[in-house]
Coordinates of C-alpha atoms in Angstrom, one line a residue:
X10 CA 47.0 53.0 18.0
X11 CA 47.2 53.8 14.1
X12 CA 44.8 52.8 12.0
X13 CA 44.4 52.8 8.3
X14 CA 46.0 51.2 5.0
X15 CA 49.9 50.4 6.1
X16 CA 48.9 52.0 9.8
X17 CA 51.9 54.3 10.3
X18 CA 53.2 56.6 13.1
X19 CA 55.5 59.7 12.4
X20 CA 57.4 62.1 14.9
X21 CA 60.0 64.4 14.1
X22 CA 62.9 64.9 16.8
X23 CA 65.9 67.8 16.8
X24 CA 69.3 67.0 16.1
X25 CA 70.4 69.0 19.5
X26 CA 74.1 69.4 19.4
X27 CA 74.9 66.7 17.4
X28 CA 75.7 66.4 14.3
X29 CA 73.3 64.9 11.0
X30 CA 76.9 62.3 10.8
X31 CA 77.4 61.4 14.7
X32 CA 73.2 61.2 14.9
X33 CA 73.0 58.6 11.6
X34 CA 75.8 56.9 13.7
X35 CA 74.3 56.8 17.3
X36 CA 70.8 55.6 15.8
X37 CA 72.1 52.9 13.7
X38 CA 73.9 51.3 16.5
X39 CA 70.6 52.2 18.5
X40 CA 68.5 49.9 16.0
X41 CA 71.5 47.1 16.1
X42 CA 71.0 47.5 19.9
X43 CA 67.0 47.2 19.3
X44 CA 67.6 44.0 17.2
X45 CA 66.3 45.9 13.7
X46 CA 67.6 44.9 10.5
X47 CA 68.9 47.4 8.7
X48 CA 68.3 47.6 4.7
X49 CA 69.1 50.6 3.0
X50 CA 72.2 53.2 4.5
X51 CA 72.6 56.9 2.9
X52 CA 73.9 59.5 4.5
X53 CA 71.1 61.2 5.0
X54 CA 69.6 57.7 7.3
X55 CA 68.3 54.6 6.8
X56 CA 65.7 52.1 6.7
X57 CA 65.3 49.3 9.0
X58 CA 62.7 46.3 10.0
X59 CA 61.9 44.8 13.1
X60 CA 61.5 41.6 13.9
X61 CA 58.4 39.4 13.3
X62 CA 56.9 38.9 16.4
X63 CA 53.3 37.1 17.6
X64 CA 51.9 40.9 17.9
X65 CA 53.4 42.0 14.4
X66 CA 54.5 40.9 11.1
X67 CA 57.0 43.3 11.3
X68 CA 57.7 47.0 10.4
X69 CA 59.3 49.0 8.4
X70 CA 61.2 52.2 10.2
X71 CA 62.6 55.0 8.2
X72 CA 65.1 57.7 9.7
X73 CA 65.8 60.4 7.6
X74 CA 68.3 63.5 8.7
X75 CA 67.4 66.5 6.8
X76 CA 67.5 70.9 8.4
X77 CA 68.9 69.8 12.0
X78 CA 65.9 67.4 12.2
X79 CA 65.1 63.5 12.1
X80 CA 62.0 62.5 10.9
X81 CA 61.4 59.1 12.2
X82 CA 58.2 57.0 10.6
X83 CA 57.6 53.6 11.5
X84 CA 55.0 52.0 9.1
X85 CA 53.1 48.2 8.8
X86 CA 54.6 45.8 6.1
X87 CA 51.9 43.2 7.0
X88 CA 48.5 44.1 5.3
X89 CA 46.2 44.4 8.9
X90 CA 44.8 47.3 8.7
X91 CA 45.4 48.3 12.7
X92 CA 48.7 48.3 14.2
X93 CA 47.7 48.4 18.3
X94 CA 50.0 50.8 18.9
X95 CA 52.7 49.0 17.5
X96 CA 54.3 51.8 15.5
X97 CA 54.4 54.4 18.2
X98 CA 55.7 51.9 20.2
X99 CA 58.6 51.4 18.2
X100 CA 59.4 54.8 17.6
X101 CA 59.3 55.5 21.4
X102 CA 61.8 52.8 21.8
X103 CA 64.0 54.2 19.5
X104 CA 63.9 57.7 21.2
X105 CA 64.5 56.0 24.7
X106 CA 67.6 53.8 23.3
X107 CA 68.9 56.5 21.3
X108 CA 69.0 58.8 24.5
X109 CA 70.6 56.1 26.2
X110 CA 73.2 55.6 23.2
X111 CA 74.3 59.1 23.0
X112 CA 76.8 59.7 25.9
X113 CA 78.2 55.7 25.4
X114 CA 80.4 57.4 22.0
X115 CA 83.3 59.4 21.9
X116 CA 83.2 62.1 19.6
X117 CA 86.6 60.4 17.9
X118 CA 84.9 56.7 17.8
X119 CA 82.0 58.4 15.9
X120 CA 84.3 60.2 13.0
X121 CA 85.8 56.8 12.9
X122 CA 82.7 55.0 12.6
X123 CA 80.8 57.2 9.9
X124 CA 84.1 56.9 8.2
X125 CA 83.6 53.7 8.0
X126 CA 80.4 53.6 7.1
X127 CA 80.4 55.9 4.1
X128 CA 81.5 53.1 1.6
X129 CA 78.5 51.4 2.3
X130 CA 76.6 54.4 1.3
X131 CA 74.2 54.5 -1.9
X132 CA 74.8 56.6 -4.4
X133 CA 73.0 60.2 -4.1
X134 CA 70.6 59.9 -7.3
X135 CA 69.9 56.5 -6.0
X136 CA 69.4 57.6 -2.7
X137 CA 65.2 56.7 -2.4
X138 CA 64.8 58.9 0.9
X139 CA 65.8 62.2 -1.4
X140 CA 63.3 61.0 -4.0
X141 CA 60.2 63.2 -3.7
X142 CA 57.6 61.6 -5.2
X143 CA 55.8 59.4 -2.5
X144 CA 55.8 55.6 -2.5
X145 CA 52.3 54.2 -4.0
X146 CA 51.0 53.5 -0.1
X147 CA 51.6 57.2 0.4
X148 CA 49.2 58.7 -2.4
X149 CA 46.6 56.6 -0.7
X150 CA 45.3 59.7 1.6
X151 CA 41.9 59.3 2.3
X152 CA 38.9 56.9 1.2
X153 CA 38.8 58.1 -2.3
X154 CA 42.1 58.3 -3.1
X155 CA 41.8 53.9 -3.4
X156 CA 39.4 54.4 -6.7
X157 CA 41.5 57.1 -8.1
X158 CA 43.8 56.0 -10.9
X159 CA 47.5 57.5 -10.6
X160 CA 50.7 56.9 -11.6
X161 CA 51.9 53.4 -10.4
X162 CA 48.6 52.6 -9.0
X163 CA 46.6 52.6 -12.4
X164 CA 44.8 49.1 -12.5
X165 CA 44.1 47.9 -9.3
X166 CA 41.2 51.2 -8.9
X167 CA 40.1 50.4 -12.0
X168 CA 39.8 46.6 -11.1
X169 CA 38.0 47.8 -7.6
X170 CA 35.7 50.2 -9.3
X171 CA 34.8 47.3 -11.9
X172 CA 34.1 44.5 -9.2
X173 CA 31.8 47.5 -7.5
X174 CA 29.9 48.6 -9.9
X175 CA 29.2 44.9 -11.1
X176 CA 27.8 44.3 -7.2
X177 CA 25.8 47.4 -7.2
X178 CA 24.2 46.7 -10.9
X179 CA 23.0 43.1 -8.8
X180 CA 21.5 44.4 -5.9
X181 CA 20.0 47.1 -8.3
X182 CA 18.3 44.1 -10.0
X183 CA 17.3 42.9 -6.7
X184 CA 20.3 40.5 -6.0
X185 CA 20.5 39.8 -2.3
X186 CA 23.7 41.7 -1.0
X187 CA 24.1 39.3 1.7
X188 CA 23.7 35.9 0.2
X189 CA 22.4 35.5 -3.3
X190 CA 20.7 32.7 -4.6
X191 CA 22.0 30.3 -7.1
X192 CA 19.8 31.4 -10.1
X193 CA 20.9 34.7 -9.3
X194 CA 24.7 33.8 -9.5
X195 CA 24.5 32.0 -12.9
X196 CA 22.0 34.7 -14.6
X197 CA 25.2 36.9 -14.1
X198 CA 27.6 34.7 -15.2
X199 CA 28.8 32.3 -12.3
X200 CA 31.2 29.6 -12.8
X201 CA 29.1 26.0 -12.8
X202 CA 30.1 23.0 -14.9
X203 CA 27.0 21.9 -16.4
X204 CA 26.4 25.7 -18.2
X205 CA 30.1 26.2 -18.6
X206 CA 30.5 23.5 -20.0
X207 CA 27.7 24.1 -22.3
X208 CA 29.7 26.6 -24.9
X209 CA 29.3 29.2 -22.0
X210 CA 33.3 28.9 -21.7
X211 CA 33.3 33.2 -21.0
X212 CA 32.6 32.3 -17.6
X213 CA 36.1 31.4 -17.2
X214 CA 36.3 34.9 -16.6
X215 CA 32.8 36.4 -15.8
X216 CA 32.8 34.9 -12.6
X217 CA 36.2 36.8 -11.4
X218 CA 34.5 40.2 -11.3
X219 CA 31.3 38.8 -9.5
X220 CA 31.0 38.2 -5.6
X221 CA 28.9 35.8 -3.5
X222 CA 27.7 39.0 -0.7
X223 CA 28.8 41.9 0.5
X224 CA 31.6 40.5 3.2
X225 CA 32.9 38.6 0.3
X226 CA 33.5 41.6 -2.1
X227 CA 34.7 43.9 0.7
X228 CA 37.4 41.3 1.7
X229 CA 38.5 40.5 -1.6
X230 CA 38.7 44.1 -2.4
X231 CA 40.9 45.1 0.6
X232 CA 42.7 42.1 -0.6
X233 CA 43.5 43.2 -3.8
X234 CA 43.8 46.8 -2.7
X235 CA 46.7 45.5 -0.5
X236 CA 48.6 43.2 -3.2
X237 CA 47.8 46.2 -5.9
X238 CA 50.0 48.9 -4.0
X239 CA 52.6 46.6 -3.2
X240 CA 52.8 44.5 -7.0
X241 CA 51.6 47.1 -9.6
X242 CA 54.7 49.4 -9.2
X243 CA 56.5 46.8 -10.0
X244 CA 55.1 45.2 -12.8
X245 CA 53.1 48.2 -14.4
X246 CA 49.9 48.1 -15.6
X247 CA 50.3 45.8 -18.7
X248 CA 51.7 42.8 -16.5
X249 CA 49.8 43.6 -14.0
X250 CA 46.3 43.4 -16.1
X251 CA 47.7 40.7 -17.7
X252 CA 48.7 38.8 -14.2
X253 CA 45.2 39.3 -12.7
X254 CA 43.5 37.8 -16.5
X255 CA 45.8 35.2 -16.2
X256 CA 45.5 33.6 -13.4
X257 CA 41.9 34.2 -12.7
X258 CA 41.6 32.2 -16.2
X259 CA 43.6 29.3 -14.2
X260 CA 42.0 29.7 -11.5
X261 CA 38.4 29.5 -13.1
X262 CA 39.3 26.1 -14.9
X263 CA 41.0 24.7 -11.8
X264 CA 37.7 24.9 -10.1
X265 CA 35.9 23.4 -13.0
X266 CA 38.1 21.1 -13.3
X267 CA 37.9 19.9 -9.3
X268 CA 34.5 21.0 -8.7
X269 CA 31.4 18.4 -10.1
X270 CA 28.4 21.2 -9.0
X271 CA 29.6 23.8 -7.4
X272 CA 29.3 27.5 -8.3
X273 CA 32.0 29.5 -8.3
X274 CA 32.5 33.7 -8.1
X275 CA 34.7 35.6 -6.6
X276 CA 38.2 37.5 -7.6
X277 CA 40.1 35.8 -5.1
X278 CA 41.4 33.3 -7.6
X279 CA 43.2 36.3 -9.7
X280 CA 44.0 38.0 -6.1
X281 CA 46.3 34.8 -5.3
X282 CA 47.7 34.9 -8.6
X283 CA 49.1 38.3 -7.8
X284 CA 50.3 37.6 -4.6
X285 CA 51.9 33.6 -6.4
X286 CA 53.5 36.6 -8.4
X287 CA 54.7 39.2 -6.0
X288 CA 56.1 35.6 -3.9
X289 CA 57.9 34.9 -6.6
X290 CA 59.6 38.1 -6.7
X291 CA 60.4 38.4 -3.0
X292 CA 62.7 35.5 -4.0
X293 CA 64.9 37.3 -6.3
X294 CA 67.0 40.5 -5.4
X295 CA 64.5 42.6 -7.5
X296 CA 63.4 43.4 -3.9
X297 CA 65.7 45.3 -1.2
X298 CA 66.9 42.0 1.1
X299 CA 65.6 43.5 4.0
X300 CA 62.2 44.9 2.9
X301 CA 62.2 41.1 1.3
X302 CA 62.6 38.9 4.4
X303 CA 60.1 41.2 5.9
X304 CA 57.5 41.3 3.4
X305 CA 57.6 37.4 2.6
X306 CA 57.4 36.2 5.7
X307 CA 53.8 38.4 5.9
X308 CA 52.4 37.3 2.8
X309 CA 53.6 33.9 3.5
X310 CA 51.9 34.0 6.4
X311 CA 49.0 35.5 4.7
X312 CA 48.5 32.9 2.3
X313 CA 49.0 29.9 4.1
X314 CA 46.1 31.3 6.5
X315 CA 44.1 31.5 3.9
X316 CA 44.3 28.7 2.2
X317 CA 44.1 27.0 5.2
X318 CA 40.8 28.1 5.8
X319 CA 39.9 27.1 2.6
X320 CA 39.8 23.7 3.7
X321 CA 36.2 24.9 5.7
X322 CA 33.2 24.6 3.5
X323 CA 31.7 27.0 0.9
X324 CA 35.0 28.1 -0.2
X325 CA 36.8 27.1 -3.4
X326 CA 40.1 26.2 -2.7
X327 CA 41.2 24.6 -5.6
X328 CA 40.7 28.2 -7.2
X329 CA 43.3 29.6 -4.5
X330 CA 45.8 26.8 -5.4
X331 CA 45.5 27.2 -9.3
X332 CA 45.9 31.7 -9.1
X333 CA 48.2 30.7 -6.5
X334 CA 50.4 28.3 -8.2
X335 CA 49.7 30.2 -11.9
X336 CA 50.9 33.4 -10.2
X337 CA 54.6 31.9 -9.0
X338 CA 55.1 30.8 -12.8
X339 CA 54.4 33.6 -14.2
X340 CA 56.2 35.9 -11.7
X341 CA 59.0 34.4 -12.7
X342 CA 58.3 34.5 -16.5
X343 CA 58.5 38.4 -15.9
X344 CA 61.9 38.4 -14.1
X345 CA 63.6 38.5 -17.1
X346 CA 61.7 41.6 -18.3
X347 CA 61.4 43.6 -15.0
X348 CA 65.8 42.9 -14.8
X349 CA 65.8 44.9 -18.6
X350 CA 62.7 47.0 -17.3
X351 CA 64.3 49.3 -20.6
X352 CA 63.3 46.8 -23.4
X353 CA 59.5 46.8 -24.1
X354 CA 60.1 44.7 -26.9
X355 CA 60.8 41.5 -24.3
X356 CA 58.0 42.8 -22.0
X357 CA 55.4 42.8 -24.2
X358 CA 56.5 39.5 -26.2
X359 CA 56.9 37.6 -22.9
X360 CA 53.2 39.2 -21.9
X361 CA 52.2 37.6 -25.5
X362 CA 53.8 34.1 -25.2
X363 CA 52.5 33.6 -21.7
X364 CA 49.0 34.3 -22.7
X365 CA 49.1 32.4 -25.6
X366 CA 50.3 29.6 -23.7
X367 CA 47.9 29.7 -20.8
X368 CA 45.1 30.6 -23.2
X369 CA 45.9 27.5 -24.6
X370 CA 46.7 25.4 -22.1
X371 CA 43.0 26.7 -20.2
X372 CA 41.4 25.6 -23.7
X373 CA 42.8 22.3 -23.9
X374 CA 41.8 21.3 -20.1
X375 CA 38.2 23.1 -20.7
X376 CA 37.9 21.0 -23.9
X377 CA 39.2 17.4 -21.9
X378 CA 37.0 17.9 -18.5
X379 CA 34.7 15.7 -18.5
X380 CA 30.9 16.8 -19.7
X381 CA 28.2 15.4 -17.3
X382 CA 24.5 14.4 -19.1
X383 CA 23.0 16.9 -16.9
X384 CA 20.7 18.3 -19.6
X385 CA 18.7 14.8 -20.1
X386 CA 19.3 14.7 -16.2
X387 CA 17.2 17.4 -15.8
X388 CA 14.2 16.8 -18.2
X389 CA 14.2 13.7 -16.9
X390 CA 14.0 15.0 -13.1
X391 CA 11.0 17.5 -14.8
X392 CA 9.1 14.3 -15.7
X393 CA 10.0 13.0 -11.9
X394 CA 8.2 16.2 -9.9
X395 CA 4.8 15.5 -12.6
X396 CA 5.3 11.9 -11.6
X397 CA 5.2 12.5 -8.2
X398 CA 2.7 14.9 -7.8
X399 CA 0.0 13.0 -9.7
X400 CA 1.5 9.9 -7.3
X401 CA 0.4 12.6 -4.4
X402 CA -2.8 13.5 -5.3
X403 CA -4.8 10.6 -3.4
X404 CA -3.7 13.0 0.2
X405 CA -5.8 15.6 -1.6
X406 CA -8.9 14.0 -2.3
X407 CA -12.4 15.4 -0.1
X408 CA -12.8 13.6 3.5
X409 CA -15.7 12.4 2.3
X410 CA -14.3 10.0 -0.9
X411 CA -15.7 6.7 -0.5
X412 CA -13.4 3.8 0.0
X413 CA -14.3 2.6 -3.5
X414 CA -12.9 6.0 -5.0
X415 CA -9.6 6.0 -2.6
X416 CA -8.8 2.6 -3.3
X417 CA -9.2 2.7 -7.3
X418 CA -7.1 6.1 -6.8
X419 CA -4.2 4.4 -5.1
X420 CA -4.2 1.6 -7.1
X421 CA -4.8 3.5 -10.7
X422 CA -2.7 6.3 -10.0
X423 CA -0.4 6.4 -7.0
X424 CA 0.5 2.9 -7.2
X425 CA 1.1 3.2 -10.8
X426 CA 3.2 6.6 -10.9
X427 CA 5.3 5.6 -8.2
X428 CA 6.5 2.7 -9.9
X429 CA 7.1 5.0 -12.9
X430 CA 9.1 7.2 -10.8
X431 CA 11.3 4.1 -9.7
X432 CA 11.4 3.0 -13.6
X433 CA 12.6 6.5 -14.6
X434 CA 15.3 6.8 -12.0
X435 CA 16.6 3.5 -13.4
X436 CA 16.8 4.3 -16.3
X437 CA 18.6 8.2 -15.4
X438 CA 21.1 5.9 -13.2
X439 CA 22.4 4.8 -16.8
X440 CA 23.7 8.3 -17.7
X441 CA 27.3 9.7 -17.0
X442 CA 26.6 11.8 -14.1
X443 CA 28.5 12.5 -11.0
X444 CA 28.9 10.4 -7.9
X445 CA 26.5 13.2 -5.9
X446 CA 23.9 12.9 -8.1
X447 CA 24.0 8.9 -8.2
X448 CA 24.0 9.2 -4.3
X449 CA 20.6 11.3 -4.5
X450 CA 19.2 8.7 -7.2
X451 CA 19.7 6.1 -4.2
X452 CA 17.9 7.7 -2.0
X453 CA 15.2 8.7 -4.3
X454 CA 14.7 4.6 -5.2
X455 CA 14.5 4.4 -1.3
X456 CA 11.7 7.1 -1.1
X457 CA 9.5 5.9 -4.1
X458 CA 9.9 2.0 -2.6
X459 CA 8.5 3.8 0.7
X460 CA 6.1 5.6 -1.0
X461 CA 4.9 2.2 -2.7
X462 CA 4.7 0.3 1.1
X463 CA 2.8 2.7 2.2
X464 CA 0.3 2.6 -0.7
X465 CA 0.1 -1.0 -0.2
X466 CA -0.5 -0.5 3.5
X467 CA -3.5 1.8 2.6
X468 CA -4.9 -0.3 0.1
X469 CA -4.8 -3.5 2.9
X470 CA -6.3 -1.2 5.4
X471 CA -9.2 -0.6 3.1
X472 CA -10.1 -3.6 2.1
X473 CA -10.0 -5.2 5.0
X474 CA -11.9 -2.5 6.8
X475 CA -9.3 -2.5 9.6
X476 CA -7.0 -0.1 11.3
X477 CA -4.2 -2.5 12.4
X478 CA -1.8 -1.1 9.9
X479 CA -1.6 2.1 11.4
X480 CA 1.6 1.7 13.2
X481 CA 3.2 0.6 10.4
X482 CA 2.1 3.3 7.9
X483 CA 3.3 5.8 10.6
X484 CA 6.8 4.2 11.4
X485 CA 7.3 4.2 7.2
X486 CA 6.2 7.9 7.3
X487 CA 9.0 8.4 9.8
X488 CA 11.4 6.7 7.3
X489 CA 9.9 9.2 4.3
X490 CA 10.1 12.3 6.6
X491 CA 14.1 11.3 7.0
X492 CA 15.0 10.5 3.5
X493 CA 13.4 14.0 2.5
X494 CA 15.4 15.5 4.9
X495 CA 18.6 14.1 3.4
X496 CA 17.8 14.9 0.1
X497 CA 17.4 18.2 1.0
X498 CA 21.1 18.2 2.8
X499 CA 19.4 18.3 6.2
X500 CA 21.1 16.3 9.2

């Protein structure tokens, strides 16, 4: 069982007697035989992908013929992170099949064949299993190799570190690493709609770099580790940059735009922007076909999972679906300039243009959302708690208060601030607030007219000298003890 980034399993096997042309025969029709499709034919081997299956999203399978030899590597396209045994497995059938295959050939049918074969070959300086340098996956060696910059994988590290060090400068300042709190999420620049709202538009993009716990930022992280090595050699680092920006802006204002009082944090809206991008591009040839129908179908899968478990609470879709759907568009606003990869002048002005555009566009839907009165809602709320705890103050009055003293208490000062309470959350029903907070407003009329029997009750008791409204005071404390618990989001 491999296990790492792109688990992988490699094994090197002798040519024997044959020869490097019958062997690249005998093992192509060996994968053909093992149902592989086969991508990329030199003649010095090949590359090949199996086929999707419940126990794998499929893998990539290079053979290359070089010094009497055939190095054989079999390699995840998916982006788990365990294979269970999966590569070795393939590369053990291949062996088996291939020893099978040898003897079913005459030596003639396998001149014929190659002969054949060799128009379909690449050209030699375009043949990518001579190319020395390794693929991006391949300079990722060990655990610190993912936060070194390097050629082709230049951004996404610095991204990583950046997201990092942002979670380590929290819990330095005492942010919980498990599960902050609210205030701590919008003192370091959260996405919520009343402060966002509030000329605090940088947000937009604060809140892609910060992460709601430590299971959060190391999923996101392997998430955009995986996208990174597969996208940014691609793109490069200015569309890259510019992709993740982008469509974490969109992201960020699709969520304010859905979301009434939620807060918001996280990278994974600009991580499904990238991926929106690199789907994009698994639909055009700039992809081998092969390597294509292999890699969409994972990240296909990958997405859909995803978003479908979105649809749970305390996660913000509608951030997936805006980077998501940004991330297709502009994918296929860089098609142009990644088919003339030569011309800087279109890459940079289409980076330029689409900026300006979503900038824009973000500005125009940030300016029209609408702006809640939650700043009068909440010095009116102030006034509420005062209100309520002077209303609450007759429970704390000495055992041994006369009934005189309790009754001119309740009738002076409970009585009176409760049916203040019940005048201000009239009056706060009046602003343009959402349909949540009207809903709590509801039930806070419902617990001040409690409040008010039950002072009513205690004032009849009391002057009556009796204690036959006892049951009825308790069965409205029952009612009090239920409404607080919904107010407080408890079942």
């Amino acid at each position: 069982m491999a296990f790492g980034l792109s688990p992988k399993h490699i094994q090197e096997i002798s040519l024997d007697n044959l020869s490097p042309e019958h062997f690249l025969i005998i093992a192509i029709e060996t994968s053909k035989k093992l149902n592989w499709n086969i991508g990329f034919i030199s003649e010095n081997g090949f590359i090949a992908y199996t086929k999707m299956s419940m126990s794998s999203f499929s893998e990539e399978v290079k053979i290359k013929i070089q010094d009497n030899k055939a190095f054989l590597k079999s390699e995840c396209t998916g982006s788990q992170m365990v294979d269970w045994g999966k590569n070795k497995e393939n590369i053990s059938k291949f062996i088996s099949s291939f020893n099978e295959n040898k003897n079913a050939f005459l030596p003639e049918e396998l001149n014929q064949k190659f002969e054949e074969l060799k128009p379909n070959f690449v050209p030699k300086e375009d043949d990518i299993l001579n190319q020395a340098p390794p693929t991006t996956k391949e300079k990722i060696s060990g655990i610190l190799s993912i936060f070194k910059p390097s050629q082709g994988y230049f951004i996404t590290p610095i991204l990583i570190n950046l997201n990092i060090a942002i979670f380590i400068l929290m819990a330095i300042r005492g942010v919980n690493i498990f599960l902050p709190d609210n205030e701590s999420l919008i003192t370091w620049g959260a996405n919520f709609r009343p402060v966002t709202l509030d000329g605090e538009w940088w947000r937009l993009i604060t809140n892609c770099f910060l992460h709601i716990g430590i299971f959060h930022l190391l999923m996101n992280m392997y998430a955009l580790l995986y996208i990174g090595l597969l996208l940014e050699p691609h793109l490069g680092k200015t569309r890259f940059i510019a992709a993740y920006l982008l469509t974490g802006l969109v992201a960020s204002v699709t969520s304010l735009w859905w979301h009434d009082l939620t807060i918001s944090a996280g990278a994974s809206g600009a991580i499904f922007g990238l991926y929106g991008v690199f789907l994009a591009m698994l639909t055009t040839n700039l992809i081998e076909k092969s390597a294509r129908n292999a890699l969409l179908t994972s990240i296909a899968i990958f997405v859909g999972y995803n978003l479908l478990n979105g649809l749970k609470g305390g996660i913000d879709n509608a951030a997936h679906i805006g980077g998501l759907i940004s991330g297709i568009v502009i994918g296929y606003s860089f098609i142009p300039s990644l088919k003339r990869s030569d011309d800087l002048k279109l890459k940079y002005t289409l980076v330029a243009i689409l900026s300006v555009v979503i900038i824009f566009s973000s500005t125009l839907v940030y300016k029209n959302i609408t702006s809640y009165d939650f700043g009068k809602y909440d010095a009116r709320m102030k006034e509420f708690i005062a209100y309520e705890s002077m209303a609450l103050e007759m429970f704390k009055m000495p055992e041994n208060t006369t009934d005189e003293k309790l009754l001119k208490e309740i009738k002076t000062r409970s009585l009176y601030f409760w049916n203040e309470s019940i005048k201000l959350i009239n009056e706060v029903e009046k602003l343009n607030l959402p349909s949540t907070i009207h809903d709590k407003n509801k039930k806070l009329l419902q617990y001040c007219d409690l409040r008010v029997k039950t002072c009513d009750l205690y004032c009849k008791a009391i002057e009556e000298n009796t204690d036959a409204y006892g049951v009825q005071i308790e069965d409205i404390n029952k009612q009090i003890d239920t409404v607080i618990k919904k107010l407080k989001g408890e079942k």
